[in-house]
Amino acid sequence: MNDFLIIGGGIVGLSVGLALLERYPGSNLAILEKESDVAQHQTGHNSGVIHSGIYYKPGSYKARFAKAGNASIRKFCEEHDIPHDICGKIIVAKNEEEMPELGRLFERAKHNGLEVTWLTKDELLEKEPYVAGVGGIFIPSTGIVDYAMISQVMARQIRSLGGEIITKAEVVFVDEREDEVIVETRNNTYSTRFLVNCAGLHSDRIARMAGYHVDVKIFPFRGEYFELKEEKRHVVRNLIYPVPNPNFPFLGVHVTRMIDGTVEVGPNAVPGFKREAYFKASFDWKDFGEIISYPGFWKLGLTYLKEGMEEMSRSVSKKRFVDNLNQLLPSIEEDDLVPAPAGVRAQALGSDGKLFDDFFIIGGKNSVHVCNAPSPAATASLEIGKEIASRVGVRLGV
Ligand SMILES: Cc1cc2nc3c(=O)[nH]c(=O)nc-3n(C[C@H](O)[C@H](O)[C@H](O)COP(=O)(O)OP(=O)(O)OC[C@H]3O[C@@H](n4cnc5c(N)ncnc54)[C@H](O)[C@@H]3O)c2cc1C
């Protein structure tokens, strides 16, 4: 019997693995991952930003874990020689109407204990000479990194501490009993004292398999990107974000210098009709049926009808996408952008149509289920790992 089994080899599952092996050295731990390598889903398809924690409600998991995670991810990168750059980011108000919301973000940054400075229009242009805006704020603790690279290092460390990472192991059945949990993959059956579910886009299904019928459904939101052609990269020095729409739970299309020197524009947020909906045409009858039969989907659609239609129209029309981007960076033209691989966010949705705002972790008898870990969970991953290891300690009474 294993001491610990973790489902999911994304950055959250790997961080949980590391934290458990540090807290319980010598324990028998395995990670079951359905793909042939780690970090093949959200972790390997994101913007690579080490977030600061500015956007999140003070006191929330997201606010606390993003701030602490920013420091712990940086430390992890330094210890393991992983390239990263704490270049800071600007959030830009494109007109006077956006200034009050920018002011609210400034106050929130202060509440969350972050360093933040106001930028006049001239100071904005000193930082990003091609940006258009009436004012902005600068958050120096934001940085960039490659989370897939971090995951590979975490996987090596887990193996060196005696843990196992079993790939091509899709979990299809879970039976949580009095003092053990039985987990079946397509090829094998495992037994464990404790199970941790970090299955990202499938985490709600695993929780239900284990008998936890909570009111949550993972809703896939595809985030599409363009890459800026090399000859145009000079119009972006670091990270440029718009003031987010306070009524919409995503950050708005931003421009990110990646750690490999490329520049990405995106992601937008369009609904997927398949859990792993990486392409516009991605479709799966089972996933689609589950989505449209869930009352929360229709309520969500009504709440965000206008924003959703705008996002979808910019997804199908590059011209509209670029028109929107030009409010931040007027010198970018349609031909400067080439499509880049998309990512899919695993966002929890309630049957009341509300998107879960914070990380959502369900504590079972012999299991813990991470059922909402969207952005900034890559930044926060090591902190989520520590939190879960301490919850496991409480459950096991050690
Ligand atoms: C477009 C986009 C941009 C983002 N940008 C940022 C950013 O800049 N900064 C940031 O901090 N965060 C960002 N995020 C969020 C961040 O990437 C995620 O929060 C984080 O990667 C979640 O990690 P995870 O391990 O929970 O999920 P995942 O990386 O999705 O891992 C889950 C794993 O579980 C496996 N799995 C699923 N079902 C099973 C099963 N039945 N059996 C076995 N294995 C299974 C999957 O194959 C997968 O490997 C972004 C996300 C997206 C999509």
XYZ file of C-alpha atoms and ligand atoms in Angstrom:
451
model
C 0.000 0.000 0.000
C 1.208 3.516 -0.815
C 1.275 6.163 1.892
C 0.294 8.846 -0.612
C -1.097 8.781 -4.140
C -1.477 12.009 -6.089
C -3.593 12.202 -9.241
C -2.170 14.731 -11.712
C 1.370 15.631 -12.720
C 0.800 19.352 -13.232
C 2.659 21.907 -11.124
C 0.116 21.615 -8.289
C 0.367 17.804 -8.032
C 4.165 18.011 -8.215
C 4.278 20.707 -5.514
C 2.057 18.576 -3.279
C 4.410 15.640 -3.895
C 7.441 17.704 -2.899
C 5.759 19.090 0.210
C 4.638 15.625 1.363
C 8.089 14.113 0.828
C 9.665 16.985 2.751
C 7.184 16.637 5.608
C 7.199 12.818 5.649
C 10.677 11.770 4.461
C 10.904 8.154 3.342
C 7.153 7.859 2.752
C 5.924 5.774 -0.140
C 4.516 8.331 -2.624
C 3.458 8.064 -6.264
C 1.980 10.509 -8.758
C -0.384 9.093 -11.389
C -0.365 11.146 -14.598
C -2.478 10.218 -17.628
C -0.154 11.801 -20.216
C 3.311 10.563 -21.191
C 5.044 13.414 -19.328
C 4.324 15.980 -16.615
C 3.003 19.531 -17.292
C 1.110 18.717 -20.492
C -2.034 20.727 -19.676
C -2.523 24.077 -17.873
C 1.014 24.086 -16.484
C 2.574 23.760 -19.935
C 0.187 26.183 -21.669
C 0.202 29.363 -19.643
C 1.612 32.890 -19.791
C 4.632 32.082 -17.621
C 4.012 35.009 -15.284
C 5.125 34.944 -11.651
C 2.179 36.931 -10.341
C 2.408 39.390 -7.474
C -1.067 38.906 -5.967
C -2.454 42.359 -6.766
C -5.863 41.364 -8.135
C -7.153 39.126 -5.374
C -9.482 39.789 -2.472
C -7.434 40.543 0.673
C -7.200 37.483 2.918
C -8.215 35.028 0.173
C -6.094 31.976 -0.606
C -5.259 33.563 -3.947
C -4.002 36.801 -2.358
C -1.980 35.054 0.360
C -0.618 32.189 -1.729
C 0.245 34.363 -4.743
C 2.308 36.734 -2.583
C 4.037 33.937 -0.673
C 4.258 31.830 -3.850
C 5.961 34.664 -5.718
C 8.762 34.468 -3.130
C 8.886 30.658 -2.948
C 8.919 30.166 -6.746
C 11.752 32.708 -7.024
C 13.692 30.885 -4.311
C 13.074 27.525 -6.031
C 14.362 28.986 -9.328
C 17.465 30.403 -7.634
C 18.222 27.090 -5.871
C 17.857 25.107 -9.110
C 19.354 27.581 -11.600
C 16.090 27.979 -13.489
C 16.027 31.092 -15.708
C 13.572 33.714 -14.467
C 13.369 37.497 -14.547
C 11.657 39.723 -12.018
C 11.032 42.487 -14.537
C 7.883 43.994 -13.001
C 4.668 44.763 -14.842
C 2.562 47.773 -15.682
C -1.218 48.034 -15.695
C -2.331 50.788 -18.045
C -5.487 52.934 -18.000
C -6.338 53.644 -21.615
C -8.632 56.575 -20.726
C -9.795 58.698 -17.784
C -12.841 56.445 -17.192
C -10.494 53.594 -16.232
C -8.569 55.634 -13.649
C -10.950 54.957 -10.693
C -10.685 51.184 -11.255
C -6.907 51.530 -11.486
C -7.054 53.426 -8.171
C -8.969 50.509 -6.629
C -6.289 48.107 -7.841
C -3.592 50.357 -6.348
C -5.399 50.254 -2.975
C -5.816 46.480 -3.232
C -2.086 46.084 -3.892
C -1.407 48.063 -0.701
C -3.918 45.939 1.266
C -2.221 42.797 -0.017
C 1.144 44.099 1.208
C 2.664 44.693 -2.221
C 5.007 47.365 -3.451
C 3.257 49.463 -6.109
C 3.845 52.896 -7.665
C 1.731 55.291 -9.717
C 3.013 56.184 -13.179
C 2.197 59.406 -14.998
C 1.776 59.256 -18.740
C 5.451 60.257 -19.188
C 6.664 57.661 -16.671
C 4.564 55.065 -18.477
C 6.320 55.931 -21.739
C 9.718 55.718 -20.049
C 8.928 52.100 -19.099
C 7.130 51.114 -22.322
C 7.734 53.648 -25.116
C 5.060 52.217 -27.475
C 2.188 52.029 -25.013
C -0.916 54.242 -25.203
C -2.538 55.298 -21.950
C -3.311 58.181 -19.629
C -1.638 56.659 -16.551
C -0.652 53.411 -14.967
C 0.744 51.525 -12.021
C 3.958 49.536 -11.717
C 4.268 46.346 -9.660
C 7.959 45.460 -9.368
C 7.572 41.938 -7.916
C 5.950 40.413 -11.029
C 8.250 38.225 -13.110
C 8.488 35.630 -15.858
C 9.537 31.982 -15.925
C 8.825 28.700 -17.741
C 6.540 26.603 -15.521
C 7.058 23.474 -17.647
C 10.789 23.753 -16.905
C 10.082 24.185 -13.172
C 7.859 21.075 -13.336
C 10.643 18.988 -14.882
C 12.971 20.013 -12.049
C 10.278 19.235 -9.455
C 9.752 15.793 -11.050
C 13.500 15.048 -10.836
C 13.555 16.150 -7.204
C 10.553 13.961 -6.332
C 12.295 10.942 -7.876
C 15.523 11.727 -6.036
C 13.576 11.790 -2.754
C 12.217 8.298 -3.475
C 8.851 9.283 -4.988
C 7.541 7.722 -8.193
C 5.916 9.433 -11.179
C 3.852 6.969 -13.160
C 2.904 8.315 -16.585
C 0.269 6.994 -19.027
C -1.768 6.170 -15.928
C -5.259 7.555 -16.355
C -7.351 7.146 -13.222
C -10.790 5.740 -14.071
C -12.121 4.599 -10.687
C -11.737 5.629 -7.041
C -13.185 3.864 -4.010
C -12.600 5.630 -0.713
C -12.933 3.138 2.154
C -12.653 3.368 5.929
C -8.850 3.182 6.117
C -7.616 3.046 2.519
C -8.410 4.396 -0.936
C -8.483 2.097 -3.967
C -7.489 3.794 -7.211
C -7.776 2.103 -10.589
C -6.027 3.263 -13.741
C -6.669 1.694 -17.146
C -3.861 -0.841 -16.449
C -3.386 -1.157 -12.698
C -4.987 -1.019 -9.281
C -3.369 0.879 -6.407
C -4.147 1.173 -2.751
C -3.160 4.164 -0.642
C -3.558 5.490 2.882
C -4.243 8.952 1.486
C -5.233 10.356 -1.916
C -4.681 13.886 -3.247
C -6.629 14.883 -6.356
C -4.819 17.517 -8.457
C -6.404 16.536 -11.778
C -6.992 20.093 -13.039
C -9.545 19.978 -15.871
C -10.878 16.640 -14.532
C -10.646 17.313 -10.792
C -14.430 17.541 -10.238
C -14.915 14.135 -11.880
C -12.271 12.522 -9.650
C -13.902 14.101 -6.564
C -17.252 12.633 -7.628
C -15.646 9.212 -8.253
C -14.438 9.364 -4.641
C -17.991 10.065 -3.486
C -17.851 13.845 -2.996
C -20.878 15.207 -4.844
C -20.201 18.882 -4.239
C -21.894 21.591 -6.256
C -19.020 22.287 -8.608
C -18.363 21.651 -12.279
C -15.102 22.386 -14.050
C -15.821 24.691 -16.943
C -13.094 24.858 -19.628
C -12.186 28.382 -20.755
C -9.798 28.382 -23.703
C -7.190 31.132 -23.717
C -5.940 31.857 -27.222
C -2.602 33.548 -27.923
C -0.783 35.212 -30.764
C 2.974 35.546 -30.949
C 4.476 38.857 -31.993
C 6.757 38.553 -35.037
C 10.451 38.900 -34.181
C 10.884 42.184 -36.076
C 8.137 43.761 -33.922
C 9.283 42.494 -30.514
C 10.984 45.815 -29.782
C 7.571 47.447 -29.104
C 7.343 45.489 -25.839
C 9.972 45.574 -23.099
C 8.257 43.568 -20.361
C 4.661 42.931 -19.288
C 1.793 45.227 -20.269
C -1.703 44.652 -18.860
C -4.974 46.523 -19.349
C -7.185 47.558 -16.432
C -9.378 44.457 -16.057
C -13.139 44.665 -16.404
C -14.248 44.442 -12.737
C -17.358 42.495 -13.828
C -15.414 39.815 -15.687
C -13.175 37.312 -13.867
C -10.242 37.371 -16.329
C -7.375 39.824 -16.640
C -7.953 40.968 -20.232
C -5.646 40.390 -23.182
C -2.134 41.357 -22.136
C 1.294 41.388 -23.682
C 3.956 39.214 -22.115
C 7.643 38.907 -22.794
C 8.320 35.217 -22.276
C 11.489 33.937 -20.642
C 12.718 32.590 -24.034
C 12.578 36.119 -25.511
C 9.411 35.668 -27.564
C 6.464 38.008 -26.956
C 2.944 36.622 -26.551
C -0.335 38.475 -26.816
C -3.327 36.961 -25.018
C -4.979 35.010 -23.593
C -8.613 35.757 -24.317
C -11.281 33.653 -22.575
C -13.713 31.662 -24.705
C -15.871 28.733 -23.564
C -14.691 25.284 -24.620
C -17.079 22.460 -25.533
C -14.561 19.824 -24.502
C -12.517 19.691 -21.289
C -9.247 19.794 -23.230
C -10.499 22.222 -25.892
C -7.189 23.447 -27.313
C -8.650 24.278 -30.754
C -11.694 26.258 -31.897
C -13.146 23.064 -33.390
C -12.468 20.931 -30.271
C -15.670 19.112 -29.385
C -16.630 16.105 -27.289
C -20.245 14.897 -26.988
C -19.856 13.700 -23.381
C -18.223 16.930 -22.212
C -20.665 19.048 -24.221
C -23.677 17.171 -22.840
C -22.395 17.643 -19.291
C -21.885 21.371 -19.876
C -25.260 22.157 -21.414
C -27.189 20.055 -18.901
C -25.620 21.985 -16.005
C -27.880 24.842 -14.859
C -24.838 26.949 -13.926
C -23.784 27.117 -17.578
C -26.972 28.908 -18.676
C -26.910 31.269 -15.704
C -23.254 32.059 -16.407
C -24.136 32.719 -20.060
C -26.820 35.221 -19.057
C -24.555 37.011 -16.566
C -21.679 37.447 -19.010
C -23.657 37.593 -22.259
C -22.126 40.902 -23.440
C -18.545 40.121 -22.347
C -18.829 36.552 -23.690
C -20.039 37.708 -27.110
C -17.227 40.270 -27.301
C -14.612 37.649 -26.400
C -16.013 35.233 -28.994
C -16.141 37.871 -31.720
C -12.466 38.723 -31.067
C -11.698 35.013 -31.163
C -13.140 34.562 -34.671
C -12.003 37.938 -36.049
C -8.298 38.771 -35.877
C -9.140 42.319 -36.944
C -11.370 42.831 -33.888
C -8.692 41.267 -31.675
C -6.097 43.692 -33.037
C -8.479 46.691 -32.797
C -8.846 45.892 -29.107
C -5.094 45.426 -28.631
C -4.421 48.740 -30.405
C -6.001 50.575 -27.479
C -2.887 49.498 -25.523
C -0.322 49.242 -28.321
C -1.377 51.229 -31.406
C 1.612 50.265 -33.555
C 0.785 46.547 -33.778
C -0.829 45.457 -37.057
C -2.639 42.259 -37.981
C 0.367 40.966 -39.936
C 2.615 41.321 -36.881
C 0.767 38.514 -35.078
C 0.966 34.784 -35.741
C -1.308 32.278 -33.961
C 0.359 30.480 -31.022
C -0.784 27.406 -29.018
C -3.759 27.969 -26.723
C -4.215 26.938 -23.094
C -7.386 25.792 -21.335
C -8.246 27.061 -17.852
C -9.947 24.685 -15.414
C -12.422 27.099 -13.823
C -14.907 25.855 -11.241
C -18.535 26.849 -11.772
C -21.414 26.459 -9.309
C -24.952 25.479 -10.328
C -25.964 29.067 -9.410
C -23.896 30.275 -12.388
C -21.151 31.822 -10.211
C -17.518 31.227 -11.082
C -15.525 30.245 -7.996
C -13.345 33.197 -7.185
C -10.840 31.569 -4.845
C -8.896 28.309 -4.841
C -11.286 25.566 -3.717
C -9.997 22.552 -1.817
C -12.324 19.824 -0.513
C -11.223 17.799 2.493
C -12.415 14.173 2.411
C -11.908 11.385 4.936
C -8.765 9.890 3.412
C -8.440 12.336 0.560
C -8.096 15.982 -0.434
C -9.444 17.343 -3.728
C -8.118 20.522 -5.351
C -11.216 21.516 -7.319
C -10.350 25.066 -8.360
C -6.753 26.028 -9.039
C -6.772 28.428 -11.987
C -4.402 31.398 -12.288
C -2.362 32.298 -10.216
C -2.005 28.660 -9.118
C 1.278 28.143 -10.972
C 2.768 31.057 -8.998
C 1.086 29.780 -5.823
C 1.851 26.091 -6.405
C 4.509 25.576 -3.715
C 2.226 27.261 -1.151
C -0.752 25.100 -2.192
C 1.548 22.089 -1.751
C 2.481 23.160 1.796
C -1.167 23.834 2.683
C -2.209 20.374 1.527
C 0.684 18.649 3.300
C -0.379 20.331 6.534
C -4.047 19.353 5.984
C -2.927 15.753 5.398
C -0.975 15.938 8.676
C -4.131 16.999 10.509
C -6.167 14.179 8.886
C -3.574 11.551 9.741
C -3.093 12.968 13.226
C 0.661 13.432 12.777
C -4.040 30.283 -20.674
C -3.545 30.224 -19.258
C -2.670 31.202 -18.766
C -2.223 31.149 -17.450
N -1.269 32.025 -17.016
C -0.751 31.879 -15.771
C 0.333 32.667 -15.345
O 0.889 33.460 -16.111
N 0.777 32.533 -14.075
C 0.201 31.656 -13.194
O 0.608 31.602 -12.040
N -0.813 30.855 -13.587
C -1.274 30.925 -14.857
N -2.257 30.089 -15.285
C -2.802 29.116 -14.351
C -1.880 27.929 -14.145
O -1.328 27.468 -15.357
C -2.686 26.811 -13.490
O -3.346 27.370 -12.370
C -1.794 25.671 -12.992
O -0.979 25.221 -14.036
C -2.671 24.555 -12.467
O -1.856 23.429 -12.264
P -2.507 22.013 -12.004
O -1.414 21.093 -11.664
O -3.648 22.175 -11.046
O -3.234 21.633 -13.381
P -2.653 20.966 -14.708
O -1.375 21.558 -15.102
O -3.766 21.018 -15.705
O -2.374 19.471 -14.285
C -3.400 18.527 -14.039
C -2.867 17.173 -14.463
O -3.795 16.151 -14.122
C -3.715 15.167 -15.128
N -4.961 14.374 -15.063
C -6.224 14.809 -15.271
N -7.097 13.795 -15.137
C -6.372 12.690 -14.830
C -6.714 11.331 -14.567
N -7.975 10.898 -14.604
N -5.720 10.461 -14.270
C -4.410 10.882 -14.229
N -4.039 12.155 -14.479
C -5.004 13.057 -14.775
C -3.591 15.970 -16.393
O -3.091 15.202 -17.481
C -2.666 17.072 -15.968
O -1.305 16.787 -16.228
C -2.695 30.112 -16.597
C -3.546 29.122 -17.102
C -3.941 29.150 -18.429
C -4.790 28.040 -18.959
